[in-house]
XYZ file of N, CA, C and O in Angstrom:
872
model
N -8.150 -23.196 12.036
C -8.216 -21.902 12.044
C -6.998 -21.698 12.665
O -6.070 -20.291 11.900
N -6.521 -21.810 13.592
C -4.510 -21.473 13.672
C -3.328 -21.589 12.396
O -2.997 -20.173 11.348
N -3.589 -22.778 10.899
C -2.766 -23.113 10.083
C -3.651 -21.756 9.650
O -2.264 -21.154 8.146
N -4.586 -21.556 9.333
C -5.082 -21.085 7.898
C -5.025 -19.371 8.522
O -4.952 -18.517 7.853
N -5.025 -18.882 10.166
C -4.797 -17.600 10.355
C -3.144 -17.712 10.390
O -2.784 -16.382 9.798
N -1.897 -18.565 10.172
C -0.766 -18.065 9.391
C -0.446 -18.088 8.701
O 0.317 -16.837 8.559
N -1.954 -18.280 7.506
C -1.348 -17.792 6.290
C -1.554 -16.126 5.751
O -0.293 -16.057 5.596
N -3.164 -15.735 6.311
C -2.175 -14.835 6.378
C -1.059 -13.878 7.351
O -1.827 -12.965 6.847
N -1.425 -13.843 8.632
C -0.021 -14.118 8.961
C 1.994 -12.934 8.605
O 2.009 -12.154 8.912
N 1.699 -14.351 7.450
C 2.849 -14.275 6.963
C 3.229 -14.043 5.463
O 3.767 -13.433 5.842
N 2.232 -14.230 5.523
C 1.030 -12.878 4.225
C 2.152 -11.557 4.241
O 2.565 -10.248 2.962
N 0.882 -10.923 5.324
C 1.086 -9.503 5.652
C 2.534 -9.379 5.150
O 3.458 -8.707 4.882
N 3.993 -9.743 6.544
C 4.519 -10.474 6.489
C 6.140 -10.771 5.354
O 6.470 -9.604 5.300
N 5.691 -11.229 4.292
C 6.482 -11.343 3.175
C 6.239 -10.238 2.026
O 6.150 -9.743 1.068
N 4.523 -9.971 1.949
C 3.990 -9.196 0.822
C 4.948 -7.304 1.757
O 5.601 -6.780 0.406
N 4.524 -7.277 2.702
C 4.949 -5.869 2.893
C 5.956 -5.887 2.678
O 6.939 -4.791 2.823
N 7.173 -7.052 2.860
C 9.029 -6.649 2.604
C 9.185 -6.330 0.900
O 9.834 -5.954 0.582
N 8.316 -7.656 0.279
C 8.350 -7.383 -1.499
C 7.709 -5.841 -1.899
O 8.161 -5.319 -2.701
N 6.620 -4.995 -1.332
C 6.716 -4.071 -1.443
C 7.540 -2.660 -1.154
O 7.677 -2.171 -1.689
N 8.151 -2.398 0.507
C 8.466 -1.808 0.700
C 10.101 -1.632 -0.009
O 10.654 -0.594 0.309
N 10.494 -2.856 1.141
C 12.454 -2.979 0.072
C 13.182 -2.948 -1.657
O 13.267 -1.784 -1.273
N 12.050 -2.406 -2.028
C 12.174 -2.224 -3.660
C 12.381 -0.672 -3.540
O 13.267 0.353 -4.444
N 10.834 -0.123 -2.588
C 10.443 1.161 -2.576
C 12.138 1.937 -2.158
O 12.674 2.772 -2.735
N 12.166 1.013 -0.491
C 13.524 1.957 -0.302
C 14.992 1.651 -0.663
O 15.826 2.723 -0.654
N 15.246 1.268 -1.617
C 16.228 0.242 -2.516
C 16.050 1.642 -4.114
O 17.823 2.219 -3.536
N 15.168 1.449 -4.135
C 15.011 2.076 -4.972
C 15.392 4.211 -4.260
O 16.843 4.881 -5.441
N 14.580 5.075 -3.357
C 14.998 5.865 -3.155
C 16.536 5.780 -2.305
O 16.657 7.395 -3.202
N 16.552 4.897 -1.800
C 18.124 5.595 -1.066
C 19.465 5.075 -1.886
O 19.647 6.198 -2.232
N 18.834 4.376 -3.077
C 20.133 5.266 -4.194
C 20.230 5.810 -5.063
O 21.078 6.962 -5.088
N 19.245 6.333 -5.671
C 18.417 7.873 -6.321
C 19.745 9.280 -5.246
O 19.686 9.548 -5.883
N 18.690 8.525 -3.758
C 19.252 9.999 -2.569
C 20.401 10.027 -3.227
O 21.778 11.178 -3.255
N 21.483 9.133 -2.976
C 23.102 8.770 -2.252
C 24.000 8.859 -3.496
O 24.040 9.971 -4.186
N 23.049 8.567 -4.789
C 24.107 9.154 -5.660
C 23.942 10.321 -6.318
O 25.122 11.280 -7.379
N 22.926 11.255 -6.860
C 22.709 12.099 -6.890
C 23.258 13.379 -6.246
O 23.649 14.425 -6.407
N 22.925 12.861 -4.986
C 22.762 14.122 -3.786
C 22.263 15.147 -4.166
O 21.096 15.070 -5.064
N 22.350 16.190 -3.220
C 22.311 18.033 -3.901
C 20.671 18.188 -2.808
O 20.187 17.260 -1.932
N 20.070 18.906 -4.466
C 18.721 18.906 -3.520
C 18.289 17.327 -3.540
O 17.331 17.683 -2.715
N 18.201 16.156 -4.273
C 16.927 15.090 -4.552
C 17.262 14.475 -3.475
O 16.349 13.739 -2.517
N 18.696 14.571 -2.606
C 19.371 13.955 -1.549
C 18.499 15.234 0.019
O 18.485 13.997 0.286
N 18.808 16.305 -0.416
C 17.665 16.746 0.747
C 16.275 16.745 0.826
O 15.964 16.153 1.396
N 15.275 17.001 -0.861
C 14.161 16.686 -0.379
C 14.115 15.118 0.017
O 12.996 14.600 0.462
N 14.559 13.896 -0.216
C 13.865 12.754 -0.160
C 14.100 11.962 1.049
O 13.190 11.466 1.776
N 15.809 12.466 1.419
C 16.070 12.626 2.814
C 15.103 12.893 4.622
O 14.423 12.351 4.980
N 14.250 13.907 3.952
C 13.639 14.968 4.821
C 12.125 13.859 4.859
O 11.550 13.812 5.855
N 12.003 13.262 3.899
C 10.863 12.209 3.978
C 10.997 10.871 4.442
O 9.824 11.247 5.545
N 12.098 10.680 4.263
C 12.710 9.448 4.942
C 12.653 10.349 6.764
O 11.727 9.134 7.774
N 12.473 11.070 6.579
C 12.680 11.623 8.508
C 11.544 11.693 9.013
O 11.605 11.789 10.143
N 10.829 12.454 8.332
C 9.459 12.917 8.332
C 8.535 11.370 8.861
O 8.191 11.492 10.388
N 9.225 10.101 8.018
C 8.556 9.126 7.888
C 8.648 8.336 9.704
O 7.889 7.837 9.840
N 9.561 8.166 9.556
C 11.346 7.908 10.926
C 10.996 8.590 12.489
O 10.503 8.016 13.118
N 9.629 9.900 11.835
C 9.396 10.271 14.096
C 8.059 9.692 13.288
O 7.500 10.448 14.609
N 7.422 8.967 13.432
C 6.150 9.147 12.792
C 5.469 7.566 14.001
O 6.245 5.795 12.862
N 5.200 7.296 14.864
C 5.830 6.045 15.683
C 4.699 5.489 15.009
O 2.996 5.387 14.413
N 5.370 3.981 13.766
C 3.876 3.459 13.218
C 3.370 2.092 14.112
O 2.020 2.973 13.547
N 2.849 1.748 15.376
C 1.944 1.396 15.957
C 1.161 2.288 16.308
O -0.239 2.758 15.600
N 0.399 3.428 16.396
C 0.141 4.606 15.721
C -0.468 4.857 15.301
O -2.035 5.541 14.938
N 0.486 5.643 14.527
C -0.345 5.402 12.972
C -1.111 4.628 12.679
O -2.140 4.991 12.086
N -0.517 3.276 12.428
C -1.777 1.544 12.116
C -2.918 1.986 12.750
O -3.903 1.456 12.281
N -2.840 2.515 13.433
C -4.133 2.680 15.012
C -5.039 3.452 14.188
O -6.270 2.811 13.880
N -4.918 4.543 13.889
C -5.293 5.418 13.850
C -5.865 6.153 12.235
O -7.035 5.860 12.137
N -5.007 5.195 11.281
C -5.696 4.724 10.159
C -6.545 3.765 9.644
O -7.114 3.943 9.087
N -6.446 3.029 10.422
C -7.151 1.621 10.678
C -8.320 2.574 11.061
O -9.616 0.500 11.259
N -8.069 2.367 12.125
C -9.794 3.172 13.014
C -10.904 3.951 12.410
O -11.476 4.175 12.957
N -10.270 4.203 11.132
C -11.252 5.483 10.061
C -10.749 4.402 9.016
O -11.972 5.366 8.579
N -11.579 4.152 8.952
C -11.847 2.848 7.713
C -12.538 2.106 8.134
O -13.809 1.489 9.011
N -13.664 1.998 6.919
C -14.963 2.113 6.901
C -15.141 0.292 7.739
O -14.696 -0.324 6.896
N -15.894 0.199 8.509
C -16.212 -1.214 8.722
C -17.256 -2.081 7.835
O -17.417 -3.156 8.395
N -17.398 -1.410 7.032
C -18.644 -2.031 5.630
C -17.318 -4.055 4.511
O -17.286 -4.557 4.049
N -15.645 -3.147 5.143
C -14.446 -3.348 4.477
C -14.764 -4.909 4.381
O -14.596 -5.417 5.658
N -14.863 -5.820 3.987
C -14.154 -7.453 3.520
C -12.220 -6.985 4.235
O -12.041 -5.805 4.299
N -12.525 -9.101 4.436
C -11.158 -8.739 5.230
C -9.938 -9.322 4.138
O -8.978 -8.512 4.382
N -10.093 -9.483 3.003
C -9.897 -8.848 1.749
C -8.532 -7.807 1.537
O -7.700 -7.873 1.264
N -10.074 -7.314 2.043
C -10.135 -5.856 1.757
C -9.038 -4.843 2.365
O -8.468 -3.650 2.394
N -9.566 -5.219 4.424
C -8.639 -4.587 5.217
C -7.053 -6.054 5.460
O -5.874 -4.258 5.195
N -7.010 -6.711 4.605
C -5.073 -7.256 5.389
C -4.741 -6.440 3.755
O -3.739 -5.829 4.115
N -5.452 -6.181 2.280
C -4.432 -5.682 1.420
C -4.037 -3.593 2.370
O -2.813 -3.703 2.304
N -5.059 -2.530 3.324
C -5.235 -1.719 3.115
C -3.526 -1.706 4.480
O -3.474 -1.041 4.726
N -3.833 -3.129 5.505
C -3.007 -3.551 6.058
C -1.258 -3.795 6.178
O -0.385 -2.403 6.470
N -1.584 -4.373 4.676
C -0.281 -3.863 3.657
C 0.203 -3.391 3.365
O 1.675 -2.949 3.428
N -0.463 -2.589 2.423
C -0.158 -1.544 2.226
C 0.505 -0.116 2.898
O 1.175 0.659 3.655
N -0.644 -0.525 4.256
C -0.333 0.623 5.393
C 1.523 0.002 5.242
O 2.113 1.409 5.604
N 1.584 -1.061 6.275
C 2.781 -0.718 7.038
C 4.161 -1.228 5.781
O 5.058 -0.561 6.462
N 3.255 -1.411 4.286
C 4.561 -0.545 3.706
C 4.763 0.774 3.443
O 6.631 1.048 4.099
N 4.714 0.953 3.903
C 3.973 2.643 3.164
C 5.338 3.345 4.771
O 5.590 4.123 4.030
N 5.525 2.478 5.777
C 6.202 3.489 7.156
C 7.488 2.542 7.754
O 8.054 2.469 8.507
N 7.559 0.825 6.310
C 8.938 0.704 7.012
C 9.190 0.219 5.355
O 10.533 -0.327 6.221
N 9.796 1.674 4.966
C 11.016 1.025 3.910
C 11.819 3.007 4.449
O 12.757 2.314 3.705
N 12.105 3.726 4.907
C 12.425 5.124 5.435
C 14.260 4.627 5.396
O 14.899 5.272 4.825
N 13.952 3.663 6.994
C 15.175 2.929 7.167
C 16.115 3.005 5.897
O 17.072 2.489 6.718
N 15.384 1.781 5.493
C 16.377 0.776 4.309
C 17.335 1.948 3.427
O 18.195 1.852 3.329
N 15.780 2.972 3.396
C 16.148 4.133 2.102
C 17.513 4.015 2.802
O 18.523 5.284 2.040
N 17.404 5.334 4.425
C 18.940 6.027 4.547
C 19.603 5.137 5.105
O 20.313 5.830 4.617
N 19.425 3.988 5.211
C 21.057 2.834 4.872
C 21.490 2.123 3.585
O 22.750 3.131 3.333
N 20.633 2.311 2.748
C 20.468 2.406 1.473
C 21.461 3.884 0.653
O 23.084 3.240 0.215
N 21.014 4.289 0.978
C 21.160 5.999 0.612
C 23.039 5.963 1.531
O 24.031 6.499 0.651
N 22.935 5.754 2.559
C 24.963 5.974 3.398
C 25.666 4.954 2.388
O 26.491 5.385 2.159
N 25.171 3.654 1.678
C 26.513 2.700 0.878
C 26.414 3.410 0.405
O 27.770 3.007 -1.273
N 25.137 3.925 -1.098
C 25.952 3.553 -1.703
C 26.945 5.565 -1.953
O 27.286 5.292 -3.166
N 26.884 6.594 -0.840
C 27.457 7.843 -1.346
C 28.908 7.420 -1.134
O 30.036 8.219 -1.311
N 29.747 6.163 -0.348
C 30.509 5.409 -0.466
C 31.163 4.448 -1.799
O 32.059 4.774 -2.796
N 29.691 3.440 -2.180
C 30.436 3.276 -3.851
C 30.283 3.949 -5.000
O 30.851 3.661 -5.790
N 30.070 5.542 -4.570
C 29.483 5.611 -6.124
C 30.889 6.683 -6.777
O 31.088 6.576 -7.734
N 31.615 6.006 -5.325
C 32.974 6.894 -5.842
C 34.518 5.917 -5.951
O 35.551 5.400 -6.037
N 33.938 4.246 -6.218
C 34.435 3.234 -6.958
C 34.988 2.928 -8.308
O 34.279 3.773 -8.830
N 35.601 1.957 -8.204
C 36.414 3.017 -9.136
C 35.638 1.764 -10.269
O 35.296 2.788 -11.762
N 35.137 1.094 -10.218
C 33.967 0.067 -11.569
C 32.403 1.701 -11.422
O 31.925 1.061 -12.803
N 32.319 2.148 -10.607
C 31.536 2.849 -11.799
C 31.471 3.866 -12.049
O 30.905 4.550 -12.860
N 32.723 4.299 -11.679
C 33.972 5.606 -12.958
C 33.969 4.886 -13.910
O 33.795 5.701 -14.426
N 34.116 4.626 -13.643
C 34.450 2.898 -15.363
C 33.418 3.137 -15.454
O 33.052 3.270 -17.330
N 31.730 2.857 -15.444
C 30.388 2.304 -16.181
C 30.515 4.289 -16.251
O 30.034 4.201 -17.792
N 30.437 5.672 -15.796
C 30.504 6.257 -16.761
C 31.117 6.486 -17.589
O 30.193 7.472 -18.553
N 31.838 6.620 -17.454
C 32.776 6.673 -18.651
C 32.578 5.695 -19.949
O 33.041 6.413 -21.373
N 32.395 4.857 -19.961
C 31.634 4.856 -21.219
C 30.635 4.269 -21.413
O 30.096 4.599 -22.639
N 30.235 5.472 -20.648
C 28.659 6.068 -21.301
C 27.633 5.506 -20.838
O 26.009 6.126 -20.508
N 27.812 4.953 -19.885
C 26.060 4.187 -18.625
C 25.231 5.380 -17.922
O 25.989 6.408 -17.923
N 23.873 4.562 -17.887
C 23.380 6.340 -18.126
C 23.331 6.297 -15.947
O 22.802 5.094 -15.899
N 22.729 7.661 -15.289
C 22.640 6.733 -13.931
C 21.802 6.160 -13.315
O 21.999 5.167 -12.766
N 20.412 5.730 -14.178
C 19.777 4.640 -13.761
C 20.053 3.375 -13.592
O 20.176 2.356 -12.739
N 20.702 3.162 -14.747
C 21.118 2.065 -15.733
C 22.325 1.828 -14.436
O 22.719 0.561 -13.640
N 23.655 3.033 -13.891
C 24.808 2.515 -12.702
C 24.199 2.292 -10.985
O 24.390 1.273 -10.649
N 22.400 2.819 -11.357
C 22.157 1.970 -9.467
C 21.677 1.007 -9.700
O 22.377 0.148 -8.689
N 20.792 0.786 -10.712
C 20.268 -0.747 -10.588
C 20.971 -1.438 -10.489
O 20.872 -2.585 -10.741
N 22.321 -1.607 -12.067
C 22.957 -2.814 -11.812
C 24.303 -2.484 -10.988
O 24.602 -4.407 -10.950
N 24.885 -1.651 -11.158
C 26.186 -2.029 -10.434
C 26.096 -1.256 -8.665
O 26.918 -2.101 -8.806
N 25.479 -0.188 -8.626
C 24.933 -0.166 -7.729
C 24.702 -0.862 -6.462
O 24.958 -1.672 -5.257
N 23.265 -1.038 -6.777
C 22.602 -1.331 -5.771
C 22.542 -3.363 -5.350
O 22.641 -3.690 -4.328
N 22.580 -3.764 -6.446
C 23.466 -4.968 -5.874
C 24.804 -5.178 -5.153
O 24.897 -6.711 -4.419
N 25.626 -3.919 -4.865
C 26.195 -3.716 -4.019
C 25.702 -4.156 -2.694
O 26.546 -4.499 -1.175
N 24.903 -3.898 -2.519
C 24.369 -3.506 -1.109
C 22.620 -4.835 -0.995
O 22.807 -4.505 -0.045
N 23.200 -5.095 -1.386
C 23.084 -7.699 -1.660
C 22.355 -7.731 -0.010
O 21.707 -8.607 0.646
N 24.347 -8.108 0.279
C 24.246 -8.738 1.922
C 23.086 -7.698 3.033
O 22.392 -8.804 3.198
N 23.377 -6.373 3.035
C 22.458 -5.516 3.670
C 20.771 -6.192 3.909
O 20.191 -6.220 4.754
N 20.381 -5.621 2.168
C 19.108 -6.323 2.314
C 18.511 -7.214 2.361
O 17.635 -7.265 3.183
N 18.709 -8.028 2.406
C 18.866 -10.154 2.655
C 18.346 -9.487 4.033
O 17.110 -10.528 4.567
N 19.253 -9.752 4.390
C 19.908 -8.973 6.475
C 18.448 -8.910 6.637
O 18.007 -9.633 8.080
N 18.257 -6.957 6.515
C 17.122 -6.376 6.539
C 15.692 -6.919 6.477
O 14.461 -7.290 7.186
N 15.887 -7.098 5.462
C 14.888 -8.340 5.013
C 14.027 -9.422 5.990
O 12.837 -9.110 5.960
N 14.606 -10.337 5.737
C 15.013 -11.267 7.412
C 14.388 -10.487 8.652
O 13.054 -10.876 9.041
N 14.938 -9.600 9.047
C 15.075 -9.096 10.070
C 13.690 -8.048 10.591
O 12.895 -7.893 11.126
N 12.840 -7.446 9.263
C 11.560 -7.061 8.992
C 10.385 -7.825 8.889
O 9.275 -6.753 9.164
N 10.274 -8.645 8.747
C 8.938 -9.792 8.275
C 8.740 -10.088 10.105
O 7.133 -9.434 9.752
N 9.364 -9.783 11.544
C 8.633 -10.948 12.147
C 7.989 -9.445 12.496
O 6.594 -8.730 13.805
N 8.189 -7.210 12.689
C 7.432 -5.917 12.725
C 5.827 -6.468 12.268
O 5.327 -5.790 12.167
N 6.263 -6.824 10.539
C 4.823 -6.548 9.717
C 3.589 -8.010 11.042
O 2.994 -7.588 10.220
N 4.355 -8.933 10.547
C 3.594 -9.710 11.410
C 2.988 -9.517 13.218
O 1.772 -9.843 13.040
N 3.674 -8.793 13.482
C 3.470 -8.106 14.771
C 2.805 -7.160 14.832
O 0.710 -6.916 15.522
N 2.843 -6.591 14.065
C 1.699 -5.251 13.735
C -0.023 -5.685 12.789
O -0.761 -5.121 13.712
N 0.107 -6.628 12.514
C -0.713 -6.997 12.013
C -1.825 -7.861 13.506
O -3.011 -7.558 13.885
N -0.810 -8.023 13.681
C -1.059 -8.982 15.219
C -2.129 -8.020 15.665
O -3.412 -8.398 16.953
N -1.099 -7.135 16.379
C -1.662 -6.348 17.219
C -3.507 -5.654 17.330
O -3.762 -5.446 17.880
N -3.116 -4.931 15.490
C -4.624 -4.517 14.718
C -5.627 -5.346 15.103
O -6.471 -5.420 15.257
N -5.442 -6.502 14.978
C -6.235 -7.585 14.653
C -6.997 -8.150 16.124
O -8.258 -7.969 16.233
N -5.529 -7.710 17.256
C -5.563 -8.544 19.047
C -6.944 -7.021 19.315
O -7.723 -7.390 19.771
N -6.652 -6.066 18.818
C -7.332 -4.392 18.621
C -8.833 -4.439 18.097
O -9.655 -3.194 18.415
N -8.858 -5.335 17.738
C -9.961 -5.275 16.311
C -10.146 -4.446 15.931
O -11.698 -4.139 14.762
N -9.079 -3.960 14.893
C -9.028 -3.160 13.650
C -8.423 -3.554 12.353
O -7.973 -3.480 11.458
N -8.269 -5.017 11.891
C -7.076 -5.738 11.527
C -8.501 -7.361 10.953
O -9.274 -6.622 10.802
N -8.147 -7.963 11.202
C -8.689 -8.912 10.228
C -9.493 -9.823 10.871
O -9.431 -9.256 12.326
N -10.916 -9.404 10.270
C -12.428 -9.936 11.512
C -12.627 -10.602 11.273
O -12.634 -11.602 10.181
N -13.538 -11.928 12.422
C -13.704 -13.215 12.148
C -15.309 -12.997 11.493
O -15.435 -11.667 11.043
N -15.556 -13.946 10.939
C -14.872 -15.674 10.672
C -13.830 -15.409 9.876
O -12.846 -16.795 10.072
N -13.244 -15.247 9.713
C -11.146 -14.948 8.738
C -10.376 -15.661 10.241
O -10.735 -13.971 10.818
N -9.744 -15.857 10.084
C -8.067 -16.246 11.111
C -7.192 -15.267 10.718
O -6.674 -15.283 9.570
N -6.669 -14.867 12.135
C -5.075 -14.253 11.958
C -4.806 -14.489 12.730
O -5.742 -14.821 14.071
N -3.732 -14.911 13.092
C -3.516 -15.032 14.968
C -3.278 -14.467 15.434
O -3.625 -14.427 16.404
N -3.398 -12.241 14.884
C -4.085 -11.391 15.735
C -5.443 -11.800 16.012
O -6.271 -11.695 17.732
N -6.400 -12.021 15.586
C -7.834 -12.315 16.104
C -8.192 -13.068 16.472
O -9.004 -13.298 17.000
N -7.187 -14.046 17.001
C -7.446 -15.340 17.555
C -6.620 -15.385 18.607
O -7.971 -15.939 20.059
N -6.050 -13.966 18.752
C -5.272 -14.204 20.169
C -6.180 -12.841 20.707
O -6.028 -12.469 22.608
N -7.219 -12.084 20.290
C -7.781 -11.185 21.112
C -8.818 -11.759 21.897
O -9.681 -10.738 22.534
N -9.033 -12.420 21.474
C -10.070 -13.783 22.895
C -9.088 -13.346 24.392
O -9.645 -13.529 25.455
N -7.551 -12.759 24.677
C -7.208 -12.631 25.902
C -8.348 -11.450 25.955
O -7.410 -11.112 27.642
N -8.078 -11.163 25.736
C -9.201 -9.210 26.045
C -10.124 -9.720 26.747
O -10.829 -8.998 27.958
N -10.932 -11.010 26.791
C -11.508 -11.446 27.712
C -11.151 -12.188 29.018
O -10.935 -12.912 28.690
N -11.209 -11.785 30.381
C -10.603 -11.836 31.371
C -11.437 -13.138 31.961
O -10.281 -14.921 32.719
N -11.992 -14.177 31.156
C -13.420 -15.399 32.393
C -12.310 -16.406 31.033
O -11.683 -17.303 32.138
N -12.052 -16.069 29.608
C -11.058 -17.184 28.470
C -9.708 -17.170 28.932
O -9.505 -18.012 28.090
N -9.669 -16.436 29.560
C -8.275 -15.694 29.464
C -8.270 -16.430 30.677
O -6.819 -17.163 31.250
N -8.236 -17.665 32.222
C -8.293 -17.435 33.122
C -8.705 -19.199 33.376
O -8.307 -20.171 33.449
N -9.806 -19.612 32.834
C -10.734 -20.637 32.666
C -10.641 -21.615 31.257
O -10.712 -22.373 31.350
N -10.082 -20.857 30.051
C -9.784 -20.887 29.251
C -8.463 -21.232 28.466
O -7.991 -20.837 26.436
N -6.985 -20.606 28.514
C -6.284 -20.897 28.703
C -5.701 -21.309 27.818
O -4.743 -20.508 26.530
N -6.662 -22.956 27.064
C -5.395 -23.066 25.365
C -6.410 -22.988 24.360
O -5.166 -22.990 23.390
N -7.086 -21.936 24.602
C -7.181 -21.398 23.149
C -6.945 -19.936 22.916
O -6.496 -19.488 21.310
N -5.741 -19.414 24.345
C -4.785 -17.991 24.153
C -3.259 -19.113 23.876
O -2.587 -18.239 22.926
N -2.861 -19.582 24.357
C -1.474 -20.334 23.850
C -0.590 -20.609 22.409
O 0.096 -20.328 22.719
N -1.496 -21.183 22.311
C -1.418 -22.281 20.242
C -1.225 -20.538 19.997
O 0.153 -20.835 19.457
N -1.996 -19.707 19.371
C -0.996 -18.402 18.550
C -0.401 -17.519 18.765
O 0.606 -17.373 18.438
N -0.663 -17.559 20.820
C 0.561 -16.982 21.049
C 2.248 -17.651 21.230
O 3.093 -16.950 20.366
N 1.983 -18.457 21.668
C 3.442 -19.364 21.098
C 4.098 -19.628 19.530
O 4.601 -18.907 19.182
N 3.030 -19.445 18.688
C 3.118 -19.224 17.824
C 3.752 -17.795 17.181
O 5.166 -17.850 16.311
N 3.409 -16.459 16.979
C 4.280 -15.847 16.939
C 5.258 -15.735 17.646
O 6.289 -15.432 16.422
N 5.064 -15.797 18.552
C 6.923 -15.636 19.720
C 7.785 -16.951 18.107
O 8.826 -16.563 17.636
N 6.611 -17.270 17.914
C 8.161 -19.189 17.283
C 8.777 -17.728 16.505
O 9.896 -18.193 16.310
N 7.956 -17.553 16.004
C 7.760 -16.721 14.243
C 8.525 -15.351 14.084
O 9.381 -15.870 13.352
N 8.114 -14.811 15.155
C 9.115 -13.841 15.465
C 10.871 -13.710 16.074
O 12.153 -13.490 14.895
N 10.776 -15.389 16.647
C 12.521 -15.754 17.096
C 13.378 -16.760 15.652
O 14.218 -15.938 15.028
N 12.037 -17.081 14.399
C 13.233 -17.700 13.975
C 13.351 -17.347 12.716
O 15.217 -16.597 11.829
N 12.451 -16.164 12.314
C 12.823 -15.036 11.775
C 14.414 -14.128 12.033
O 15.082 -14.008 11.054
N 14.820 -13.690 13.269
C 15.422 -12.635 13.392
C 17.125 -13.550 14.197
O 16.968 -13.694 12.927
N 16.996 -14.652 14.347
C 17.851 -16.336 13.969
C 17.931 -16.613 12.347
O 19.142 -15.932 13.057
N 17.039 -16.317 11.508
C 18.051 -16.372 10.582
C 18.257 -15.081 9.966
O 19.491 -15.631 8.859
N 18.033 -13.679 10.197
C 18.931 -12.964 10.088
C 20.364 -12.763 10.827
O 20.575 -12.390 9.999
N 19.661 -12.914 11.908
C 20.975 -13.172 12.310
C 22.495 -14.631 11.915
O 23.800 -14.003 11.415
N 22.249 -15.321 11.054
C 22.347 -16.928 11.096
C 22.958 -15.723 9.122
O 24.038 -16.357 8.944
N 22.043 -14.813 8.659
C 22.860 -14.609 7.418
C 23.589 -13.792 7.932
O 24.549 -12.849 6.647
N 23.324 -12.484 9.002
C 24.873 -12.224 8.615
C 26.037 -12.763 9.176
O 26.552 -12.349 8.531
N 25.719 -13.790 9.613
C 27.202 -14.357 10.559
C 27.784 -15.156 9.217
O 29.079 -14.824 8.537
N 26.919 -15.593 8.022
C 27.516 -16.099 7.119
C 27.205 -15.312 5.775
O 28.644 -15.362 5.401
N 26.976 -13.400 5.547
C 27.165 -12.951 4.988
C 28.328 -12.196 5.067
O 28.734 -11.451 3.446
N 29.065 -11.966 6.502
C 29.399 -10.612 6.820
C 31.407 -11.054 5.731
O 31.153 -11.949 6.105
N 31.676 -10.038 5.196
C 32.160 -10.417 4.621
C 33.756 -10.229 5.941
O 35.171 -11.483 5.688
N 33.983 -10.156 6.870
C 34.537 -10.187 8.432
C 34.446 -11.910 8.300
O 36.178 -12.468 8.225
N 34.183 -11.798 9.057
C 33.341 -13.381 8.714
C 34.069 -14.404 7.826
O 34.464 -15.278 8.046
N 33.869 -13.853 6.871
C 34.984 -15.085 5.510
C 35.925 -13.979 5.694
O 36.600 -15.595 5.409
N 36.487 -13.211 5.455
C 37.976 -13.555 5.834
C 38.726 -14.465 6.863
O 39.993 -14.663 6.714
N 37.943 -14.605 8.012
C 38.389 -15.173 9.313
C 38.550 -16.736 8.883
O 38.870 -17.630 8.677
N 36.879 -16.963 8.053
C 37.073 -18.530 7.994
C 37.813 -18.371 6.795
O 39.251 -19.687 6.692
C-alpha cells in the first residue's frame, strides 16, 4: 500500500508542475514582454492569487466536493486546484527576467527581421529562463506532495481503500494507534520527509550546477 500510495503522491507533484509551470511561464513572459495595460492586469491577478493562503483554499474547495466522487476524480481535482494556485509565483519571477531580456540585442535583432512577438517570447526569451525554471520545478514538487498529504490526512483527499501517503498517515489521528501501533504511522511519514528532502536537495544541486557564477569560478 505504501508503494501504490507513492505513485499517487508523486504523480500529483509531477503532473502539478507540468500544468502550472507552462501557465506561469507564458503569463509571466507575456506580461514582461508587452508591459503596460496587459502587464498591470496580469500582475494584479498574480497578486490576488498570491494573497490566498494555499492550504486554506485547498481545504475550502475540497470540503465542497461531493462525497460521491471517486478517488480518480478527486485526484484530478486536487491536481487542478494545486496547479491553479501554484503558477503565480513563477509568473512574477519570469516577468522580472523577461523585462531585462527583452532589451538584449538578440531580441532586438529578432524584431528587426520581422519575427512575431509570440515567436520571440517562446523561441528566444523563455529559453533564457530555463535554468531558474528547472530549479524552481524541482523545489515546487514537494509543495504538491505535502498539499495532497494534508488533504488526505484530514479526509478531504484520496479516500480509502485507494492508498496515498496522506491517507495512510491519517491513522495518526487515532491516539490509540499512534501509541500502540506506531509502525503503521512511521513508514508513510518517513517517506514523505525523505521525498521532500530529496527534491529540495536536487533543487539545491541543480542551482549550484547551473548557476553561471559557479560555472565561471570553476
